[in-house]
CSV table of C-alpha atoms in Angstrom, one decimal:
chain,number,residue,atom,x,y,z
A,20,MET,CA,0.0,0.0,0.0
A,21,LYS,CA,1.4,3.4,-1.0
A,22,LYS,CA,1.6,5.7,2.0
A,23,LYS,CA,2.2,9.4,2.2
A,24,LEU,CA,5.5,10.3,3.7
A,25,THR,CA,6.2,13.8,5.0
A,26,PHE,CA,9.8,14.9,5.1
A,27,MET,CA,10.5,16.4,8.5
A,28,ASN,CA,14.2,17.2,8.8
A,29,CYS,CA,17.7,16.1,8.0
A,30,GLN,CA,21.0,16.1,9.9
A,31,PHE,CA,24.6,16.2,8.7
A,32,ALA,CA,27.2,15.2,11.2
A,33,ILE,CA,31.0,15.5,11.2
A,34,TYR,CA,33.1,13.8,13.8
A,35,PHE,CA,36.7,15.0,14.4
A,36,ILE,CA,39.8,12.9,15.1
A,37,GLN,CA,41.3,15.5,17.4
A,38,GLU,CA,39.6,17.9,19.8
A,39,LEU,CA,38.7,21.5,19.0
A,40,SER,CA,40.2,23.7,21.6
A,41,ARG,CA,37.8,26.6,20.8
A,42,PRO,CA,34.7,25.5,18.9
A,43,GLU,CA,33.5,29.1,18.7
A,44,GLN,CA,36.3,29.8,16.2
A,45,LEU,CA,34.9,27.2,13.8
A,46,TRP,CA,31.5,28.8,14.3
A,47,GLN,CA,32.8,32.2,13.2
A,48,ALA,CA,34.3,30.8,10.1
A,49,LEU,CA,31.2,28.7,9.2
A,50,ASN,CA,28.7,31.5,9.7
A,51,SER,CA,30.7,33.9,7.6
A,52,SER,CA,31.0,31.3,4.8
A,53,MET,CA,27.3,30.3,5.0
A,54,ASN,CA,26.1,33.9,4.3
A,55,SER,CA,24.9,34.3,7.9
A,56,LYS,CA,22.1,31.7,7.8
A,57,PHE,CA,22.2,31.9,11.5
A,58,ASP,CA,20.8,35.4,11.9
A,59,GLN,CA,20.8,35.6,15.7
A,60,THR,CA,23.4,35.5,18.4
A,61,PRO,CA,24.4,31.9,19.2
A,62,LEU,CA,24.7,30.4,22.7
A,63,ILE,CA,28.3,29.8,23.8
A,64,LEU,CA,28.2,27.5,26.7
A,65,PRO,CA,30.9,27.1,29.4
A,66,VAL,CA,31.3,23.3,28.9
A,67,PRO,CA,34.3,21.9,30.8
A,68,ASP,CA,37.2,20.7,28.7
A,69,GLU,CA,37.0,17.1,30.0
A,70,LYS,CA,36.6,13.8,28.3
A,71,THR,CA,33.1,13.2,29.6
A,72,PHE,CA,31.9,16.4,27.8
A,73,LEU,CA,33.7,16.2,24.5
A,74,GLU,CA,30.5,15.7,22.5
A,75,VAL,CA,28.4,18.2,24.5
A,76,PRO,CA,27.7,21.3,22.3
A,77,VAL,CA,29.8,24.4,23.2
A,78,VAL,CA,28.1,26.4,20.4
A,79,GLN,CA,24.4,26.2,19.7
A,80,ALA,CA,23.1,28.4,16.8
A,81,VAL,CA,19.6,28.6,15.5
A,82,SER,CA,18.2,30.8,12.7
A,83,LYS,CA,15.3,33.1,13.5
A,84,ASN,CA,12.9,31.1,11.3
A,85,ASN,CA,14.0,27.9,13.1
A,86,ALA,CA,14.9,26.3,9.7
A,87,PHE,CA,18.6,25.8,10.5
A,88,ARG,CA,20.3,24.6,13.6
A,89,LEU,CA,24.1,24.1,14.2
A,90,ASN,CA,25.7,22.4,17.2
A,91,ILE,CA,29.5,22.4,17.6
A,92,SER,CA,31.3,20.5,20.4
A,93,ARG,CA,35.0,19.7,20.8
A,94,LYS,CA,34.6,16.4,18.9
A,95,ARG,CA,31.7,16.8,16.5
A,96,LEU,CA,29.5,19.2,14.4
A,97,ASP,CA,25.8,18.6,13.7
A,98,PHE,CA,23.9,20.7,11.2
A,99,PHE,CA,20.1,20.4,10.9
A,100,ILE,CA,17.5,21.6,8.4
A,101,TYR,CA,13.8,21.6,9.4
A,102,VAL,CA,10.8,22.0,7.1
A,103,GLN,CA,7.2,22.9,7.9
A,104,GLY,CA,4.0,21.7,6.2
A,105,LYS,CA,2.3,18.4,5.7
A,106,ASN,CA,3.4,18.2,2.0
A,107,ALA,CA,7.1,18.8,2.7
A,108,GLU,CA,9.6,16.9,0.5
A,109,PHE,CA,13.4,16.5,0.6
A,110,SER,CA,13.7,18.0,-2.8
A,111,GLN,CA,12.7,21.4,-1.3
A,112,ILE,CA,15.9,21.6,0.7
A,113,LYS,CA,18.2,19.4,-1.4
A,114,ASP,CA,20.2,22.2,-3.1
A,115,ILE,CA,20.7,24.3,0.1
A,116,LEU,CA,21.7,21.2,2.0
A,117,GLU,CA,24.3,20.2,-0.5
A,118,THR,CA,25.8,23.7,-0.6
A,119,SER,CA,25.8,23.9,3.2
A,120,MET,CA,27.4,20.5,3.6
A,121,LYS,CA,30.3,21.4,1.3
A,122,ILE,CA,31.0,24.6,3.3
A,123,LEU,CA,30.7,22.8,6.6
A,124,LEU,CA,33.2,20.1,5.5
A,125,LYS,CA,35.6,22.5,3.8
A,126,GLU,CA,35.8,24.9,6.8
A,127,THR,CA,36.0,22.1,9.3
A,128,ARG,CA,38.9,20.4,7.5
A,129,LYS,CA,40.9,23.6,7.8
A,130,MET,CA,41.0,23.2,11.6
A,131,VAL,CA,40.8,19.4,12.3
A,132,ILE,CA,41.0,16.0,10.6
A,133,VAL,CA,37.6,14.5,9.9
A,134,GLN,CA,37.1,11.0,11.3
A,135,TRP,CA,33.7,10.2,9.9
A,136,ILE,CA,30.5,11.8,8.5
A,137,GLY,CA,26.8,10.9,8.9
A,138,PHE,CA,23.7,11.8,7.0
A,139,VAL,CA,20.2,11.3,8.5
A,140,GLN,CA,16.7,11.9,7.1
A,141,ASN,CA,13.5,11.7,9.1
A,142,TYR,CA,10.1,11.0,7.6
A,143,PHE,CA,6.6,11.0,9.3
A,144,ILE,CA,3.7,8.8,8.4
A,145,GLU,CA,0.3,9.3,10.0
A,146,ASP,CA,-1.2,6.2,11.7
A,147,VAL,CA,-3.8,5.6,14.4
A,148,ASP,CA,-1.9,2.8,16.1
A,149,PRO,CA,1.9,3.2,15.3
A,150,ALA,CA,3.1,0.7,18.0
A,151,SER,CA,1.1,-2.1,16.5
A,152,ARG,CA,2.1,-1.1,13.0
A,153,ILE,CA,5.8,-1.2,13.9
A,154,ALA,CA,5.3,-4.6,15.7
A,155,THR,CA,4.3,-6.1,12.4
A,156,VAL,CA,8.0,-6.2,11.4
A,157,LEU,CA,8.9,-8.2,14.5
A,158,ASP,CA,9.2,-11.9,14.6
A,159,ASN,CA,5.9,-13.6,15.6
A,160,LYS,CA,7.9,-15.9,17.9
A,161,LEU,CA,8.7,-12.9,20.0
A,162,LYS,CA,5.2,-11.6,20.1
A,163,LYS,CA,3.8,-15.1,21.0
A,164,ILE,CA,6.0,-15.1,24.1
A,165,HIS,CA,4.2,-12.0,25.3
A,166,GLY,CA,0.8,-13.1,24.1
A,167,GLY,CA,-1.0,-9.8,24.5
A,168,LYS,CA,-1.9,-6.6,22.8
A,169,THR,CA,1.0,-4.3,21.6
A,170,LEU,CA,1.4,-1.2,23.7
A,171,GLU,CA,4.8,0.0,22.7
A,172,ALA,CA,7.2,-1.0,19.9
A,173,SER,CA,10.2,0.4,18.1
A,174,VAL,CA,12.9,-0.9,15.8
A,175,ASP,CA,16.6,0.1,15.7
A,176,TYR,CA,18.5,-1.8,13.1
A,177,VAL,CA,22.0,-1.4,11.7
A,178,GLU,CA,23.9,-3.3,9.0
A,179,ARG,CA,27.4,-2.6,7.7
A,180,ILE,CA,27.6,-2.6,4.0
A,181,SER,CA,30.3,-2.0,1.3
A,182,ALA,CA,29.8,1.0,-1.0
A,183,LEU,CA,31.9,3.8,-2.6
A,184,GLY,CA,35.0,1.7,-1.8
A,185,ILE,CA,34.5,1.8,2.0
A,186,LYS,CA,32.4,0.3,4.7
A,187,ILE,CA,29.2,2.2,5.6
A,188,ASN,CA,26.8,1.8,8.5
A,189,ASN,CA,23.2,1.6,7.1
A,190,HIS,CA,20.8,2.4,10.0
A,191,THR,CA,17.0,2.3,10.2
A,192,VAL,CA,14.9,3.5,13.2
A,193,LEU,CA,11.1,3.0,13.4
A,194,GLN,CA,9.4,4.7,16.3
A,195,PRO,CA,6.0,6.1,17.3
A,196,ALA,CA,5.8,9.9,17.2
A,197,SER,CA,3.4,12.8,16.9
A,198,ALA,CA,3.7,15.9,14.7
A,199,LYS,CA,2.1,19.3,14.5
A,200,PHE,CA,2.3,20.9,11.1
A,201,LYS,CA,2.0,24.5,10.1
A,202,GLY,CA,-1.7,25.4,9.9
A,203,GLU,CA,-2.8,22.5,12.0
A,204,THR,CA,-4.3,23.0,15.5
A,205,LYS,CA,-3.7,19.5,16.9
A,206,ASP,CA,-0.9,17.0,17.0
A,207,ILE,CA,-1.2,14.1,14.6
A,208,GLY,CA,-0.2,10.6,15.7
A,209,GLY,CA,1.9,8.4,13.6
A,210,LEU,CA,5.4,7.0,13.3
A,211,ILE,CA,8.9,8.2,12.3
A,212,ILE,CA,11.1,6.5,9.8
A,213,ALA,CA,14.7,7.6,10.3
A,214,ARG,CA,17.3,6.6,7.7
A,215,ASP,CA,20.9,7.1,8.8
A,216,PHE,CA,24.1,6.5,6.8
A,217,ASN,CA,27.5,7.0,8.3
A,218,THR,CA,31.0,6.1,7.4
A,219,LYS,CA,33.1,3.7,9.4
A,220,PRO,CA,35.5,5.8,11.6
A,221,GLU,CA,38.5,3.5,10.8
A,222,GLU,CA,38.1,4.0,7.1
A,223,ASN,CA,39.4,7.6,6.9
A,224,LYS,CA,43.0,6.9,7.6
A,225,ASN,CA,44.0,8.6,4.3
A,226,ASN,CA,41.7,11.6,4.9
A,227,PHE,CA,39.7,10.8,1.8
A,228,ILE,CA,36.5,12.5,3.1
A,229,ASN,CA,36.5,15.6,1.0
A,230,GLU,CA,33.8,17.7,-0.8
A,231,GLU,CA,33.8,15.3,-3.8
A,232,PHE,CA,33.4,12.2,-1.7
A,233,LEU,CA,30.7,14.0,0.3
A,234,ILE,CA,28.4,14.5,-2.7
A,235,LYS,CA,28.9,10.9,-3.7
A,236,PHE,CA,28.0,9.8,-0.2
A,237,MET,CA,24.9,12.0,-0.1
A,238,GLN,CA,23.8,10.7,-3.5
A,239,PHE,CA,24.3,7.1,-2.4
A,240,ALA,CA,22.3,7.6,0.8
A,241,GLN,CA,19.5,9.2,-1.1
A,242,ALA,CA,19.4,6.4,-3.6
A,243,ASN,CA,19.3,3.8,-0.9
A,244,LEU,CA,16.6,5.1,1.4
A,245,ASN,CA,14.2,2.3,0.4
A,246,LEU,CA,11.3,4.1,1.9
A,247,ASP,CA,8.8,2.4,-0.4
A,248,LYS,CA,10.1,-1.0,0.6
A,249,LEU,CA,9.9,-0.1,4.3
A,250,THR,CA,6.3,1.2,4.0
A,251,SER,CA,5.3,-1.9,2.1
A,252,ILE,CA,6.5,-4.0,5.0
A,253,LEU,CA,4.7,-1.9,7.5
A,254,TRP,CA,1.5,-1.8,5.5
A,255,LYS,CA,1.4,-5.2,3.9
A,256,ALA,CA,-0.9,-5.4,0.9
């Protein structure tokens, strides 16, 4: 059964081999290069320079229209693009995402060596009983052990595949969720399909993650979302 998927947001992550001593310096370079997409003052947080806090954001920047978000810690950078509206599609932000990703990677590589990158897309599907819907992909042997009505269910599945000459983690998450779209007065129940592709950290010994590879990686991820296959499993004909 063909189901309507609403594109919600995407995330681009860069993980560093070494630590950034001053994440705010990377922020200054990025915001200047990205034509000041982040048009309000960022939060600069006094995060301790300790191992426990290396991935805690030191810089948190959000655009006034809430379309863009950027977090920079001492070990990673995360860039988000959000859309609004029930008819949103990835194609609406594809070009601006591609341009932004290139800038983010280029400026980051001037300061640190990149260890791995990740690309995530989140899609929402309306459903009245998302937990039961997600449970349909689970083995019946497991459900028979419980022997009752499904109250909660989620799926978090990762495979390591070979593509683009390297190893890539291919990750799918299915979980119940609610969404409130622009123009709507109430939350809508349903489920989120998250598709996450990230490079194996050990693969970047020769520092091959550059702007050219980045676009190939993004294109590979987009071509292998398999959203139709996932929805056909969830909503069996």
